[in-house]
PDB file of C-alpha atoms and ligand atoms in Angstrom:
ATOM      1  CA  UNK A   1     -14.942  -0.386  14.219  1.00 66.00           C
ATOM      2  CA  UNK A   2     -15.370   2.456  11.786  1.00 82.00           C
ATOM      3  CA  UNK A   3     -15.123   2.908   8.110  1.00 92.00           C
ATOM      4  CA  UNK A   4     -12.685   5.688   6.927  1.00 95.00           C
ATOM      5  CA  UNK A   5     -12.626   7.507   3.568  1.00 96.00           C
ATOM      6  CA  UNK A   6      -9.536   6.385   1.588  1.00 97.00           C
ATOM      7  CA  UNK A   7      -7.147   9.203   0.717  1.00 97.00           C
ATOM      8  CA  UNK A   8      -6.426   9.411  -3.016  1.00 94.00           C
ATOM      9  CA  UNK A   9      -3.593  10.549  -5.301  1.00 93.00           C
ATOM     10  CA  UNK A  10      -2.711  14.196  -4.642  1.00 91.00           C
ATOM     11  CA  UNK A  11      -3.233  13.981  -0.860  1.00 95.00           C
ATOM     12  CA  UNK A  12       0.108  14.917   0.760  1.00 97.00           C
ATOM     13  CA  UNK A  13      -0.269  12.248   3.475  1.00 98.00           C
ATOM     14  CA  UNK A  14       0.467   9.623   0.739  1.00 97.00           C
ATOM     15  CA  UNK A  15       3.794  11.241   0.081  1.00 97.00           C
ATOM     16  CA  UNK A  16       4.845  11.446   3.700  1.00 98.00           C
ATOM     17  CA  UNK A  17       7.096   8.893   5.409  1.00 98.00           C
ATOM     18  CA  UNK A  18       5.056   7.381   8.206  1.00 98.00           C
ATOM     19  CA  UNK A  19       6.131   7.600  11.846  1.00 98.00           C
ATOM     20  CA  UNK A  20       7.295   4.456  13.532  1.00 98.00           C
ATOM     21  CA  UNK A  21       5.084   3.151  16.364  1.00 97.00           C
ATOM     22  CA  UNK A  22       6.757   2.996  19.700  1.00 95.00           C
ATOM     23  CA  UNK A  23       4.217   0.983  21.600  1.00 95.00           C
ATOM     24  CA  UNK A  24       1.253  -1.213  20.664  1.00 96.00           C
ATOM     25  CA  UNK A  25      -1.492   0.534  22.601  1.00 96.00           C
ATOM     26  CA  UNK A  26      -5.296   0.006  22.484  1.00 96.00           C
ATOM     27  CA  UNK A  27      -5.403   2.953  20.050  1.00 96.00           C
ATOM     28  CA  UNK A  28      -3.171   0.917  17.641  1.00 97.00           C
ATOM     29  CA  UNK A  29      -5.475  -2.057  18.084  1.00 97.00           C
ATOM     30  CA  UNK A  30      -8.469   0.144  17.252  1.00 97.00           C
ATOM     31  CA  UNK A  31      -6.651   1.572  14.324  1.00 97.00           C
ATOM     32  CA  UNK A  32      -6.077  -1.951  12.933  1.00 97.00           C
ATOM     33  CA  UNK A  33      -9.788  -2.848  13.288  1.00 97.00           C
ATOM     34  CA  UNK A  34     -10.751   0.311  11.468  1.00 97.00           C
ATOM     35  CA  UNK A  35      -8.187  -0.325   8.755  1.00 98.00           C
ATOM     36  CA  UNK A  36      -9.459  -3.879   8.201  1.00 97.00           C
ATOM     37  CA  UNK A  37     -13.055  -2.784   8.016  1.00 97.00           C
ATOM     38  CA  UNK A  38     -12.133  -0.032   5.540  1.00 97.00           C
ATOM     39  CA  UNK A  39      -9.946  -2.531   3.509  1.00 97.00           C
ATOM     40  CA  UNK A  40     -12.694  -5.200   3.207  1.00 97.00           C
ATOM     41  CA  UNK A  41     -15.284  -2.616   2.438  1.00 96.00           C
ATOM     42  CA  UNK A  42     -13.206  -1.112  -0.455  1.00 96.00           C
ATOM     43  CA  UNK A  43     -12.595  -4.041  -1.219  1.00 95.00           C
ATOM     44  CA  UNK A  44      -8.855  -4.399  -1.235  1.00 96.00           C
ATOM     45  CA  UNK A  45      -6.103  -6.973  -0.164  1.00 97.00           C
ATOM     46  CA  UNK A  46      -4.037  -4.459   1.653  1.00 98.00           C
ATOM     47  CA  UNK A  47      -4.199  -1.025   3.252  1.00 98.00           C
ATOM     48  CA  UNK A  48      -1.614   1.199   4.914  1.00 98.00           C
ATOM     49  CA  UNK A  49      -2.447   3.694   7.614  1.00 98.00           C
ATOM     50  CA  UNK A  50      -1.526   6.800   5.503  1.00 98.00           C
ATOM     51  CA  UNK A  51      -4.367   5.782   3.175  1.00 98.00           C
ATOM     52  CA  UNK A  52      -6.768   6.633   5.858  1.00 98.00           C
ATOM     53  CA  UNK A  53      -4.860   9.850   6.715  1.00 97.00           C
ATOM     54  CA  UNK A  54      -2.859   8.336   9.672  1.00 98.00           C
ATOM     55  CA  UNK A  55       0.800   8.770   9.160  1.00 98.00           C
ATOM     56  CA  UNK A  56       1.970   5.759  11.207  1.00 98.00           C
ATOM     57  CA  UNK A  57       4.063   2.766  10.127  1.00 98.00           C
ATOM     58  CA  UNK A  58       1.335   0.103  10.039  1.00 98.00           C
ATOM     59  CA  UNK A  59      -0.455  -1.823   7.293  1.00 98.00           C
ATOM     60  CA  UNK A  60      -3.046  -4.562   7.221  1.00 98.00           C
ATOM     61  CA  UNK A  61      -3.528  -7.202   4.513  1.00 98.00           C
ATOM     62  CA  UNK A  62      -5.552 -10.299   3.654  1.00 98.00           C
ATOM     63  CA  UNK A  63      -4.703 -12.057   0.388  1.00 97.00           C
ATOM     64  CA  UNK A  64      -7.383 -14.669   1.099  1.00 95.00           C
ATOM     65  CA  UNK A  65      -5.947 -16.689   4.008  1.00 94.00           C
ATOM     66  CA  UNK A  66      -6.825 -14.352   6.819  1.00 96.00           C
ATOM     67  CA  UNK A  67      -6.025 -10.829   7.942  1.00 97.00           C
ATOM     68  CA  UNK A  68      -2.678  -9.739   9.428  1.00 97.00           C
ATOM     69  CA  UNK A  69      -1.140  -6.448  10.554  1.00 98.00           C
ATOM     70  CA  UNK A  70       2.491  -5.344  10.530  1.00 98.00           C
ATOM     71  CA  UNK A  71       3.845  -2.516  12.613  1.00 98.00           C
ATOM     72  CA  UNK A  72       7.131  -0.827  11.622  1.00 98.00           C
ATOM     73  CA  UNK A  73       7.656  -3.365   8.833  1.00 98.00           C
ATOM     74  CA  UNK A  74      10.801  -3.418   6.703  1.00 98.00           C
ATOM     75  CA  UNK A  75      11.717  -5.520   3.648  1.00 98.00           C
ATOM     76  CA  UNK A  76      14.565  -7.784   4.524  1.00 98.00           C
ATOM     77  CA  UNK A  77      14.783  -9.950   1.344  1.00 98.00           C
ATOM     78  CA  UNK A  78      13.699  -9.640  -2.242  1.00 98.00           C
ATOM     79  CA  UNK A  79      14.300 -12.075  -5.134  1.00 98.00           C
ATOM     80  CA  UNK A  80      13.086 -12.920  -8.528  1.00 98.00           C
ATOM     81  CA  UNK A  81      10.888 -10.855 -10.885  1.00 98.00           C
ATOM     82  CA  UNK A  82       7.196 -10.797 -11.508  1.00 97.00           C
ATOM     83  CA  UNK A  83       5.061  -8.624 -13.772  1.00 97.00           C
ATOM     84  CA  UNK A  84       1.564  -7.986 -12.401  1.00 97.00           C
ATOM     85  CA  UNK A  85      -1.264  -5.629 -13.246  1.00 97.00           C
ATOM     86  CA  UNK A  86      -0.960  -3.634  -9.981  1.00 97.00           C
ATOM     87  CA  UNK A  87      -3.572  -1.313  -8.581  1.00 97.00           C
ATOM     88  CA  UNK A  88      -4.009   0.817  -5.498  1.00 97.00           C
ATOM     89  CA  UNK A  89      -7.089   1.932  -3.547  1.00 97.00           C
ATOM     90  CA  UNK A  90      -5.507   5.437  -3.483  1.00 96.00           C
ATOM     91  CA  UNK A  91      -5.375   5.528  -7.313  1.00 95.00           C
ATOM     92  CA  UNK A  92      -8.774   3.929  -7.847  1.00 92.00           C
ATOM     93  CA  UNK A  93      -9.786   1.858 -10.785  1.00 89.00           C
ATOM     94  CA  UNK A  94      -6.467   2.022 -12.500  1.00 92.00           C
ATOM     95  CA  UNK A  95      -4.023  -0.820 -13.104  1.00 95.00           C
ATOM     96  CA  UNK A  96      -0.604  -0.909 -14.649  1.00 94.00           C
ATOM     97  CA  UNK A  97       1.715  -3.805 -15.441  1.00 94.00           C
ATOM     98  CA  UNK A  98       4.475  -3.314 -12.911  1.00 95.00           C
ATOM     99  CA  UNK A  99       7.563  -5.418 -12.565  1.00 96.00           C
ATOM    100  CA  UNK A 100       8.859  -6.049  -9.125  1.00 97.00           C
ATOM    101  CA  UNK A 101      10.761  -8.810  -7.323  1.00 98.00           C
ATOM    102  CA  UNK A 102       8.487 -11.885  -6.995  1.00 98.00           C
ATOM    103  CA  UNK A 103       9.453 -12.812  -3.590  1.00 98.00           C
ATOM    104  CA  UNK A 104       9.566 -10.516  -0.579  1.00 98.00           C
ATOM    105  CA  UNK A 105      10.187 -11.025   3.119  1.00 98.00           C
ATOM    106  CA  UNK A 106       9.194  -8.348   5.651  1.00 98.00           C
ATOM    107  CA  UNK A 107       9.964  -8.062   9.280  1.00 98.00           C
ATOM    108  CA  UNK A 108       8.074  -6.022  11.841  1.00 98.00           C
ATOM    109  CA  UNK A 109       6.090  -6.492  14.935  1.00 97.00           C
ATOM    110  CA  UNK A 110       2.475  -7.781  15.404  1.00 96.00           C
ATOM    111  CA  UNK A 111      -0.267  -6.572  17.687  1.00 95.00           C
ATOM    112  CA  UNK A 112       1.235  -8.513  20.602  1.00 95.00           C
ATOM    113  CA  UNK A 113       4.388  -6.584  20.254  1.00 95.00           C
ATOM    114  CA  UNK A 114       6.302  -9.684  19.138  1.00 96.00           C
ATOM    115  CA  UNK A 115       8.758  -9.608  16.155  1.00 97.00           C
ATOM    116  CA  UNK A 116       7.051 -11.202  13.182  1.00 97.00           C
ATOM    117  CA  UNK A 117       7.919 -12.086   9.585  1.00 98.00           C
ATOM    118  CA  UNK A 118       5.678 -12.351   6.572  1.00 98.00           C
ATOM    119  CA  UNK A 119       6.835 -13.629   3.248  1.00 98.00           C
ATOM    120  CA  UNK A 120       5.707 -14.970   0.030  1.00 97.00           C
ATOM    121  CA  UNK A 121       5.769 -14.993  -3.704  1.00 97.00           C
ATOM    122  CA  UNK A 122       3.598 -13.242  -6.351  1.00 96.00           C
ATOM    123  CA  UNK A 123       0.540 -11.601  -4.659  1.00 97.00           C
ATOM    124  CA  UNK A 124       1.857 -11.855  -1.165  1.00 98.00           C
ATOM    125  CA  UNK A 125       5.243 -10.505  -2.202  1.00 98.00           C
ATOM    126  CA  UNK A 126       3.583  -7.776  -4.130  1.00 98.00           C
ATOM    127  CA  UNK A 127       1.306  -6.737  -1.258  1.00 98.00           C
ATOM    128  CA  UNK A 128       4.252  -6.554   1.216  1.00 98.00           C
ATOM    129  CA  UNK A 129       6.209  -4.424  -1.245  1.00 98.00           C
ATOM    130  CA  UNK A 130       3.308  -2.191  -2.142  1.00 98.00           C
ATOM    131  CA  UNK A 131       2.162  -1.550   1.413  1.00 98.00           C
ATOM    132  CA  UNK A 132       5.609  -0.862   2.756  1.00 98.00           C
ATOM    133  CA  UNK A 133       6.097   1.634  -0.125  1.00 98.00           C
ATOM    134  CA  UNK A 134       3.017   3.476   1.251  1.00 98.00           C
ATOM    135  CA  UNK A 135       4.762   3.728   4.605  1.00 98.00           C
ATOM    136  CA  UNK A 136       7.814   5.295   2.839  1.00 98.00           C
ATOM    137  CA  UNK A 137       5.546   7.817   1.130  1.00 98.00           C
ATOM    138  CA  UNK A 138       5.630   6.087  -2.273  1.00 98.00           C
ATOM    139  CA  UNK A 139       2.832   5.204  -4.677  1.00 97.00           C
ATOM    140  CA  UNK A 140       2.947   2.517  -7.321  1.00 96.00           C
ATOM    141  CA  UNK A 141       3.298   5.245  -9.913  1.00 95.00           C
ATOM    142  CA  UNK A 142       6.983   5.440  -8.836  1.00 94.00           C
ATOM    143  CA  UNK A 143       7.519   1.963 -10.277  1.00 95.00           C
ATOM    144  CA  UNK A 144       6.305   2.774 -13.759  1.00 94.00           C
ATOM    145  CA  UNK A 145       8.729   3.511 -16.582  1.00 91.00           C
ATOM    146  CA  UNK A 146       9.379   7.160 -17.378  1.00 93.00           C
ATOM    147  CA  UNK A 147       6.917   7.391 -20.257  1.00 94.00           C
ATOM    148  CA  UNK A 148       4.111   5.321 -18.515  1.00 91.00           C
ATOM    149  CA  UNK A 149       4.503   7.472 -15.456  1.00 93.00           C
ATOM    150  CA  UNK A 150       4.267  10.674 -17.407  1.00 95.00           C
ATOM    151  CA  UNK A 151       1.092   9.450 -19.190  1.00 93.00           C
ATOM    152  CA  UNK A 152      -0.370   8.243 -15.843  1.00 92.00           C
ATOM    153  CA  UNK A 153       0.279  11.592 -14.108  1.00 91.00           C
ATOM    154  CA  UNK A 154      -1.316  13.440 -17.098  1.00 92.00           C
ATOM    155  CA  UNK A 155      -4.380  11.209 -16.876  1.00 89.00           C
ATOM    156  CA  UNK A 156      -4.753  11.542 -13.203  1.00 88.00           C
ATOM    157  CA  UNK A 157      -4.482  15.372 -13.382  1.00 86.00           C
ATOM    158  CA  UNK A 158      -7.033  15.559 -16.180  1.00 84.00           C
ATOM    159  CA  UNK A 159      -9.308  13.241 -14.207  1.00 81.00           C
ATOM    160  CA  UNK A 160      -8.972  15.549 -11.133  1.00 76.00           C
ATOM    161  CA  UNK A 161     -10.128  18.404 -13.372  1.00 77.00           C
ATOM    162  CA  UNK A 162     -13.123  16.331 -14.683  1.00 76.00           C
ATOM    163  CA  UNK A 163     -11.714  16.064 -18.181  1.00 70.00           C
ATOM    164  CA  UNK A 164     -11.772  12.982 -20.346  1.00 68.00           C
ATOM    165  CA  UNK A 165      -8.713  10.789 -20.160  1.00 63.00           C
ATOM    166  CA  UNK A 166      -6.862   9.309 -23.031  1.00 60.00           C
ATOM    167  CA  UNK A 167      -7.764   5.672 -23.862  1.00 57.00           C
TER     168      UNK A 167
HETATM  169 NI1   NI B 201      -1.973   1.100  -2.344  1.00 91.51          NI
END
């Protein structure tokens, strides 16, 4: 296992649609191990491969009841609505109240190559949506309202220049 640096806002890999994985090879298994180690070290509850610079459609997560990985995942069902102070390891130490569907169901394949579904409300639903967004080259900022997004982008750019951000 190996720890990887986590790519942050501004890195083009985070805006790139990840490639689907054709076959679950030992390299994919190693990637999952490395992603889990990196996620737990951060610490975070989910991590998508592009966040360690690998543009492949795979994410790992553990919301407290054990780790899992999903390969080529897609959202197949969404319902309800939930507001949560959402953050992202690629936009460190920032949280925004973001409204998304409360429930999500995702379908993909697991490390044995079998089709698998993961679903849940609230945190689980949020993690599934957030990680699958990463695989589509999207960050949580895309879910902010126009004004909040503008402010967030301004803050992040100032931060990148080492300038103080607004309160
Ligand atoms: Ni994230």
